[in-house]
mmCIF file of C-alpha atoms in Angstrom:
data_model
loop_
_atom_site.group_PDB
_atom_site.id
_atom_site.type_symbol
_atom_site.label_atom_id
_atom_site.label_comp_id
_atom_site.label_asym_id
_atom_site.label_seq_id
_atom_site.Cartn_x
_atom_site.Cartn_y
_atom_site.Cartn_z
ATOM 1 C CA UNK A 298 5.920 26.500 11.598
ATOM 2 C CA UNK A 299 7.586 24.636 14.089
ATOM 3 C CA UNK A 300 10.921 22.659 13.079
ATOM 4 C CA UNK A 301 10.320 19.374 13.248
ATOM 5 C CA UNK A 302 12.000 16.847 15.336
ATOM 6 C CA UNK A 303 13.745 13.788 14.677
ATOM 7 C CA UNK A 304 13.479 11.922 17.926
ATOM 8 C CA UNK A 305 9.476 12.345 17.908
ATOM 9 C CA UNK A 306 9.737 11.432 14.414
ATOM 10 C CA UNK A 307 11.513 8.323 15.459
ATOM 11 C CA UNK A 308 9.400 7.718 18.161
ATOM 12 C CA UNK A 309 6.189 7.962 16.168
ATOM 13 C CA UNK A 310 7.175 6.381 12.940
ATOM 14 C CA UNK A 311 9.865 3.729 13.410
ATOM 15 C CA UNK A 312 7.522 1.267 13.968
ATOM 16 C CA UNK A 313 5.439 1.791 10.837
ATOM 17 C CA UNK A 314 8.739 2.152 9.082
ATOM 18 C CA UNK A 315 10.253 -1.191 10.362
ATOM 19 C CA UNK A 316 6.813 -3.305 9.636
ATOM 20 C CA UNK A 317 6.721 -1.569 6.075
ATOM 21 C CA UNK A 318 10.565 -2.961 5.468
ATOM 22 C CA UNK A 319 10.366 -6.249 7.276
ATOM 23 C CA UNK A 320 7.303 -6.836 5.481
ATOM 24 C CA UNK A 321 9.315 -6.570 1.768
ATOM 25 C CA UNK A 322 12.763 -7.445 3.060
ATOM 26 C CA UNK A 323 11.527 -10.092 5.620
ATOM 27 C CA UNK A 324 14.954 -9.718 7.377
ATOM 28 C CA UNK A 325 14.601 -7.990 10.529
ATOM 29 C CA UNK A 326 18.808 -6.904 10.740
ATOM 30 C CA UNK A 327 18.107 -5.400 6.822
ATOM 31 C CA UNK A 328 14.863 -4.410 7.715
ATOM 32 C CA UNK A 329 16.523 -2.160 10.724
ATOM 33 C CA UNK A 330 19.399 -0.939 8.815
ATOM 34 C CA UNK A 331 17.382 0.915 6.163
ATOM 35 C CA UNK A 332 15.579 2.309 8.495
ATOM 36 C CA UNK A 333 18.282 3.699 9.992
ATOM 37 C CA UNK A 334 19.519 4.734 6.547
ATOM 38 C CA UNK A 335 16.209 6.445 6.055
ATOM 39 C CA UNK A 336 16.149 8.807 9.169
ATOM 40 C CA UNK A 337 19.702 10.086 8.490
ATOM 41 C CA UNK A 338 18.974 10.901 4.761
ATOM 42 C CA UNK A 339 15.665 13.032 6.106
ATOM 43 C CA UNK A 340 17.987 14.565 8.291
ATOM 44 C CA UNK A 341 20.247 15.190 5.934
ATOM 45 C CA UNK A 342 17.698 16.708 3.683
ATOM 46 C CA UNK A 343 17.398 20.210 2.723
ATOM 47 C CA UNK A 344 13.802 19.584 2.484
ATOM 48 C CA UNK A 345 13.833 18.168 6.480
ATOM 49 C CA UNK A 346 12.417 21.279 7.785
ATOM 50 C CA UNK A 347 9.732 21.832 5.451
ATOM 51 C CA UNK A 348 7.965 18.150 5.900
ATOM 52 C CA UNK A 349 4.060 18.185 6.920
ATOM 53 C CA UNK A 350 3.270 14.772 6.046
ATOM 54 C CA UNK A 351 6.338 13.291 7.700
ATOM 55 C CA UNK A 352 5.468 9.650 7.746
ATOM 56 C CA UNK A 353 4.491 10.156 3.710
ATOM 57 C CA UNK A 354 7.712 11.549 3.159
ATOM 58 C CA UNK A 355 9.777 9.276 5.514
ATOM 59 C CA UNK A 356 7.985 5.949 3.387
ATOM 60 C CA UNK A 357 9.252 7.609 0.405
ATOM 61 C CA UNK A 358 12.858 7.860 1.170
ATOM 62 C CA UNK A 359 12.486 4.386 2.830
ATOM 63 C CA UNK A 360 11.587 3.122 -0.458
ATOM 64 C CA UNK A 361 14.277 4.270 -2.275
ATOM 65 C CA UNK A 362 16.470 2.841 0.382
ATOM 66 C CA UNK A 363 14.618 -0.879 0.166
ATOM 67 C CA UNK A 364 15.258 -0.527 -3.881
ATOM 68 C CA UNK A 365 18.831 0.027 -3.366
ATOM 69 C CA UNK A 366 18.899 -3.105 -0.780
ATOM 70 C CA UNK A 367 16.905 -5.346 -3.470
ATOM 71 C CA UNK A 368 19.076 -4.393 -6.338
ATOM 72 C CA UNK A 369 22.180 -5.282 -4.675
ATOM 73 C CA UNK A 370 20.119 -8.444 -3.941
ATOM 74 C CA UNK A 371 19.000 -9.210 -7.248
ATOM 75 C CA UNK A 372 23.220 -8.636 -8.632
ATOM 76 C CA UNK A 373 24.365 -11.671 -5.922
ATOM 77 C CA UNK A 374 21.371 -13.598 -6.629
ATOM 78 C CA UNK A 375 21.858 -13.154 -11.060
ATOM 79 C CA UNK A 376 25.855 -13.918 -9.586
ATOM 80 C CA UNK A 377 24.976 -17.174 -8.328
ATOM 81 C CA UNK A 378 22.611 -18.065 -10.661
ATOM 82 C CA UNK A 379 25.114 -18.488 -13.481
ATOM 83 C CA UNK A 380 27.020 -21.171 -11.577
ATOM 84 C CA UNK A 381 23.810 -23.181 -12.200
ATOM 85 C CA UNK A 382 23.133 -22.769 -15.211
ATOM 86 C CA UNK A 383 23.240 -26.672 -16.132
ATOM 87 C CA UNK A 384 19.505 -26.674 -14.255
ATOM 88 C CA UNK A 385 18.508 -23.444 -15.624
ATOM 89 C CA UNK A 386 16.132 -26.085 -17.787
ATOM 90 C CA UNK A 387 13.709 -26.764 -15.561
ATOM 91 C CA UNK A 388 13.968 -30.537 -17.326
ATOM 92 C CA UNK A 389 12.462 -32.198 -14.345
ATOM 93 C CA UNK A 390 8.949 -30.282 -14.907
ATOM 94 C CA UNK A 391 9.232 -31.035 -19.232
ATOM 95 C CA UNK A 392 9.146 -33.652 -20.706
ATOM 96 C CA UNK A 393 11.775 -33.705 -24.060
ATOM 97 C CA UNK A 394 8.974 -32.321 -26.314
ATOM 98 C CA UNK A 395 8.237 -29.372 -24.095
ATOM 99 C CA UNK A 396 4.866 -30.839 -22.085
ATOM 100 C CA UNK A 397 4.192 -30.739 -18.543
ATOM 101 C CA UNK A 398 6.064 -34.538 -17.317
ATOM 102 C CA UNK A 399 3.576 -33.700 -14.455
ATOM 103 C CA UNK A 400 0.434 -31.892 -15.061
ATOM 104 C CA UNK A 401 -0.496 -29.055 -12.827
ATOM 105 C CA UNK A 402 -3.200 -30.431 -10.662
ATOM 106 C CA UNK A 403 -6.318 -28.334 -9.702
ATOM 107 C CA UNK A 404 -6.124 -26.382 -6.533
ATOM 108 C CA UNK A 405 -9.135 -24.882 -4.333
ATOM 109 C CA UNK A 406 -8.731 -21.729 -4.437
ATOM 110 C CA UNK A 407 -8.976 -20.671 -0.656
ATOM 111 C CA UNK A 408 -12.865 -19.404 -0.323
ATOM 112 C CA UNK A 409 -13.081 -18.071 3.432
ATOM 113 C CA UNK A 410 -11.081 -16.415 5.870
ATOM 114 C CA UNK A 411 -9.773 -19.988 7.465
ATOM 115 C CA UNK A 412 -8.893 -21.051 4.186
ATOM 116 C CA UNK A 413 -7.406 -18.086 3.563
ATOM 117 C CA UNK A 414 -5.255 -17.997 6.398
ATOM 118 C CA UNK A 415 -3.528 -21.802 6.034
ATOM 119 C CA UNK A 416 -2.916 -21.006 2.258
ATOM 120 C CA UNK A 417 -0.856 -18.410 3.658
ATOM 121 C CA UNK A 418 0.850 -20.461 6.322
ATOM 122 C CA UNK A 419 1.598 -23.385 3.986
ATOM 123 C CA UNK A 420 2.428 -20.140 0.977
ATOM 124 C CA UNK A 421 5.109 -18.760 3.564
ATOM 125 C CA UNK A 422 6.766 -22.570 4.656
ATOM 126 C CA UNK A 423 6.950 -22.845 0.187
ATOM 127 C CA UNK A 424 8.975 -19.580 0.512
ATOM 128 C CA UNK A 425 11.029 -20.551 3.461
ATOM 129 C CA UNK A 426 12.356 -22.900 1.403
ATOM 130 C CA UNK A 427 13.990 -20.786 -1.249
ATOM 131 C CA UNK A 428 17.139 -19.207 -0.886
ATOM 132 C CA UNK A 429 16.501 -16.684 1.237
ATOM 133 C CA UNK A 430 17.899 -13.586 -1.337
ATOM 134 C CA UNK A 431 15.730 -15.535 -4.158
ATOM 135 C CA UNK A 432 12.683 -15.128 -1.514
ATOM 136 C CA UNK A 433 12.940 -12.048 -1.106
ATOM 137 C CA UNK A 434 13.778 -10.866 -5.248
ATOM 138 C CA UNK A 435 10.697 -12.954 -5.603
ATOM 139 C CA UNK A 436 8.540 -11.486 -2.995
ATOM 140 C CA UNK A 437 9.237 -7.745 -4.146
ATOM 141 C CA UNK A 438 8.232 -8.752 -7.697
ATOM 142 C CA UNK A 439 5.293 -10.398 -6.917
ATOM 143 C CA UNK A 440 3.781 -7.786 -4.230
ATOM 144 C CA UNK A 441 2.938 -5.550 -7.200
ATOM 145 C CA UNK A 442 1.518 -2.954 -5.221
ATOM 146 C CA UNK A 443 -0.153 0.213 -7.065
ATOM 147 C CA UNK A 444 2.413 2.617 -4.900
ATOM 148 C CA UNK A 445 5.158 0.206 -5.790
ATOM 149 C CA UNK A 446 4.947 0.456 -9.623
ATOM 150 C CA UNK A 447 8.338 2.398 -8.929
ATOM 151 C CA UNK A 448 10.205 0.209 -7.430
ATOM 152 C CA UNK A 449 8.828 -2.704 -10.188
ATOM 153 C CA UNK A 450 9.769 -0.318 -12.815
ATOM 154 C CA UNK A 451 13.581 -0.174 -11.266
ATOM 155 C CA UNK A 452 13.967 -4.140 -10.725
ATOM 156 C CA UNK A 453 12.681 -4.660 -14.337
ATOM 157 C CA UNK A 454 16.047 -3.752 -15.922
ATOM 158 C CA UNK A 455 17.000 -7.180 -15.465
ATOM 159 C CA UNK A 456 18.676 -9.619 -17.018
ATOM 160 C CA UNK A 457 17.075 -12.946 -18.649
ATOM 161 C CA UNK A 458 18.993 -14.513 -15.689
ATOM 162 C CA UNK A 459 16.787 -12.513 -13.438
ATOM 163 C CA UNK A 460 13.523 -13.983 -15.313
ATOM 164 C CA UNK A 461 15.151 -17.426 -15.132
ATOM 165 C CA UNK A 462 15.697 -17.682 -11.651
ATOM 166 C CA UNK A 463 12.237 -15.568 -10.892
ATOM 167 C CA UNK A 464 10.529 -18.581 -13.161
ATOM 168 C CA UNK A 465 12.558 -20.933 -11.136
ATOM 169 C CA UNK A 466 11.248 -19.838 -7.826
ATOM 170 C CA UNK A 467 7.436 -19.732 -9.115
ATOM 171 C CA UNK A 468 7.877 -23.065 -10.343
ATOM 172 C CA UNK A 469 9.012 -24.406 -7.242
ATOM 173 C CA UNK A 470 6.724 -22.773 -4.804
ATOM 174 C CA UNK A 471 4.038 -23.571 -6.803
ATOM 175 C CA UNK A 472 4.831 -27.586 -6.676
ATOM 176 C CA UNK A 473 5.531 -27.120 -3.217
ATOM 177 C CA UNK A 474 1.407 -25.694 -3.066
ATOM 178 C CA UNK A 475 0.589 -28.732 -4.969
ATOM 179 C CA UNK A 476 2.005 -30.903 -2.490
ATOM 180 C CA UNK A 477 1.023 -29.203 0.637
ATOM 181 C CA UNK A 478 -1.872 -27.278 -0.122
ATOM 182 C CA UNK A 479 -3.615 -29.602 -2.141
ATOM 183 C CA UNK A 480 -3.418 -32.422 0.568
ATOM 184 C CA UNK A 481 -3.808 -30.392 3.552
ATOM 185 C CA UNK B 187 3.019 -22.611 -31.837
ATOM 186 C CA UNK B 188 4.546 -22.129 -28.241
ATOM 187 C CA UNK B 189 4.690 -25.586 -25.930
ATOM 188 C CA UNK B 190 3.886 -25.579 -22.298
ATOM 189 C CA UNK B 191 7.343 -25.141 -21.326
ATOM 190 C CA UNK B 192 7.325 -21.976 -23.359
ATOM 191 C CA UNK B 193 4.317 -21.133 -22.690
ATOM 192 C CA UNK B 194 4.999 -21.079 -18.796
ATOM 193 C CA UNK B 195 8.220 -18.828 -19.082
ATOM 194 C CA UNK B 196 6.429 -16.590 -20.655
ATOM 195 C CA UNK B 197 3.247 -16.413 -18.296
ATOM 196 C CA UNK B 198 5.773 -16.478 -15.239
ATOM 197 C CA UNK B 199 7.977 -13.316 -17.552
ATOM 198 C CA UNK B 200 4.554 -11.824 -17.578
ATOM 199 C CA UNK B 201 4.585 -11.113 -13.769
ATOM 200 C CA UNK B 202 7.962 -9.022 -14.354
ATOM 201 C CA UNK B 203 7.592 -7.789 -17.826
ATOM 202 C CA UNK B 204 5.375 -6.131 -20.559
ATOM 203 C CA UNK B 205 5.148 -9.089 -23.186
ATOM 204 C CA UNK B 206 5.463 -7.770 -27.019
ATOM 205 C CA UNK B 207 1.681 -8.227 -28.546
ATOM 206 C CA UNK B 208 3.390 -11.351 -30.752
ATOM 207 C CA UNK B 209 3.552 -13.302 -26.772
ATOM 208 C CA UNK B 210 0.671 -12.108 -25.582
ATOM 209 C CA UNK B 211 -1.019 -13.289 -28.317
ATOM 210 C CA UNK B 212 0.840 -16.832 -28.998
ATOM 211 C CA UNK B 213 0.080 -16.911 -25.103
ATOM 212 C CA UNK B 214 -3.503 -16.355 -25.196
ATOM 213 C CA UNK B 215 -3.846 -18.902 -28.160
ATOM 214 C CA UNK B 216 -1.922 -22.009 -25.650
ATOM 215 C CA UNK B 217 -4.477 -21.089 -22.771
ATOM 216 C CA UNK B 218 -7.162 -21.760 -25.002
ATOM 217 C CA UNK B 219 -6.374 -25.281 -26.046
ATOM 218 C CA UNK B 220 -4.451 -25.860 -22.764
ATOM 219 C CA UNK B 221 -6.017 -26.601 -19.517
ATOM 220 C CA UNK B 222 -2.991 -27.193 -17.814
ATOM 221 C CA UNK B 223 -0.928 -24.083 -18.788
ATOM 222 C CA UNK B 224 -4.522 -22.171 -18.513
ATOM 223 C CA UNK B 225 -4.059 -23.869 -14.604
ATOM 224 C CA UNK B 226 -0.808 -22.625 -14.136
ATOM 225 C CA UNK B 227 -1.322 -19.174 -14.681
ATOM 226 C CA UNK B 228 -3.836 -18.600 -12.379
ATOM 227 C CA UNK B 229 -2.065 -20.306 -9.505
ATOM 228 C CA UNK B 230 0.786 -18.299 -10.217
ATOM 229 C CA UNK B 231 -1.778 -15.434 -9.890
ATOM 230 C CA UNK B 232 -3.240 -17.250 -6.563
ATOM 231 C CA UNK B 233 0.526 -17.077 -5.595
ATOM 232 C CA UNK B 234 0.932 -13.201 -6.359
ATOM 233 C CA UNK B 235 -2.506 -12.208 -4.294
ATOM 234 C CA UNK B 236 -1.418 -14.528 -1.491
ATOM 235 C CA UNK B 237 1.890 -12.702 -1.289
ATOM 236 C CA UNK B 238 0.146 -9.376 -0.962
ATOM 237 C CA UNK B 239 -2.253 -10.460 1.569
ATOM 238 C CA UNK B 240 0.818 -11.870 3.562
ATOM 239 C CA UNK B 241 2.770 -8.347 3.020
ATOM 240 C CA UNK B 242 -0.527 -6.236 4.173
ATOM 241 C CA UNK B 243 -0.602 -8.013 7.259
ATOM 242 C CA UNK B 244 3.067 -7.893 7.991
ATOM 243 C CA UNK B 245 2.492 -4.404 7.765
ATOM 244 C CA UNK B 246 -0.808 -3.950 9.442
ATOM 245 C CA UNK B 247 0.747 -5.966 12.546
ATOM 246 C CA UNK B 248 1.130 -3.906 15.392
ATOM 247 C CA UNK B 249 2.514 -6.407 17.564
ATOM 248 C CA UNK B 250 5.832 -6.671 15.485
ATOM 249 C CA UNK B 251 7.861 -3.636 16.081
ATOM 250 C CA UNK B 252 11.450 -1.855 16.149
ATOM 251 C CA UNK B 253 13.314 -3.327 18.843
ATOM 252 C CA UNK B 254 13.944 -0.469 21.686
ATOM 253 C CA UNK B 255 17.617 -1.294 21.299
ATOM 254 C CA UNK B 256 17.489 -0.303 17.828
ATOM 255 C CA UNK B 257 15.774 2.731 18.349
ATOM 256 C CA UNK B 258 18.160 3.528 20.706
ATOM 257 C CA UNK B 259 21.110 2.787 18.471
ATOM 258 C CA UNK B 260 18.835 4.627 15.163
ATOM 259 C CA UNK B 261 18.500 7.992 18.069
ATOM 260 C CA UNK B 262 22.940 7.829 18.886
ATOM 261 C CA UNK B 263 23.330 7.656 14.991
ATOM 262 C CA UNK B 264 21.217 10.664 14.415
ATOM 263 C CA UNK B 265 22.904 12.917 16.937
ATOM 264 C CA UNK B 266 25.949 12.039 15.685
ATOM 265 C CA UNK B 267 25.070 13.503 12.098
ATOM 266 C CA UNK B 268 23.775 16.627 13.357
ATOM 267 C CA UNK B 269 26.613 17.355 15.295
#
């Protein structure tokens, strides 16, 4: 077998590798730096030599290396979080007895493909609006993919802060929907 | 008996968590009687399958790739280590 190497590697996967992370991280300067990460580990790998399925086992590492990212993430965001606790509540949406002070109001679900498309335009301008760490916490928790029960199983070990503030950003995006979605 | 607030921590913990049968039941007993909560949880659930449309086709879009500088830059690195 032929030893693999890195620069075709690089030139035939980087591309998949960088829309895989940008589409979790949704930072392109992260996005690039674990990709970068990635192709030195697979260098550095005993294994390097032995790869047939190189973009398979290139995703892989990447993975690991967009876990280690998010959990860094996820300690800053927790870190924050506690100098907030005061609003932690989520008082606004309650009322003192524990009912919705605003009930949810009922949404279309988007039928078509047009639909389906300005839900997501109006979905992503709700997400610009969070913290940008929070987004991104959120986003890998909520992507839920079948290959990515891994990395959900790592990012559960969390703390009740980490439910808080994940609660927190559902609420808000989802009265941000209300608002925008609903009367769009 | 769990109130809406408590109800919708727990649906939204549901999304990152395995409930203990005791909250998934007390849950499932509030969407019954609750239109609102029952509401709720399935637009956090529109939310969550929005998300992973938007993720597939982040990743499905072959217009948005690795800046040639990088690559460059990702190629330097890698000589480096093998050196």
């Amino acid at each position: 077998m032929k030893t693999p190497n890195v620069h075709d590697w690089l030139t035939e996967h980087s591309d998949y590798l960088y829309r895989f992370a940008l589409a979790r991280l949704r930072d392109p300067h992260l996005a690039e730096d674990v990709v970068q990460e990635t192709f030195i580990a697979a260098i550095k790998s005993p294994s390097f030599a032995e790869q047939s399925a190189p973009r398979t086992w290139l995703t892989g590492i990447l993975k690991h290396k967009i876990i280690d990212v998010m959990r860094k993430n996820m300690r800053e965001v927790v870190a924050t979080d506690l100098m907030h606790e005061e609003d932690a509540n989520m008082d606004e949406f309650f009322d003192e007895t524990g009912h919705w002070a605003e009930k949810p109001l009922a949404w279309d679900i988007p039928h078509d493909a047009l639909e389906q498309k300005q839900f997501l335009v109006i979905l992503q301008q709700c997400m610009d609006k969070l913290p940008s760490k929070l987004a991104a916490l959120f986003l890998m928790r909520d992507i839920h993919e079948t290959d990515n029960e891994e990395i959900c199983k790592e990012l559960s070990i969390t703390s009740t802060n980490a439910w808080v503030m994940l609660y927190r950003a559902r609420m808000g995006i989802r009265k941000c929907l209300e608002i925008h979605w609903l009367q769009a | 008996m769990l109130n809406c607030k408590q109800t919708s921590q727990l649906v939204s913990q549901s999304l990152d968590r395995r409930l203990s049968l005791r909250e998934r039941i007390a849950v499932r007993l509030h969407l019954l009687i609750c239109k609102y909560c029952k509401r709720f949880s399935q637009q956090l659930l529109a939310i969550r399958i929005g998300l992973q449309r938007m993720t597939k086709s982040m990743e499905e879009d072959t217009h948005l790739n690795m800046p040639s500088e990088t690559k460059a830059r990702i190629a330097k690195a890698l000589e480096a280590e093998s050196k």
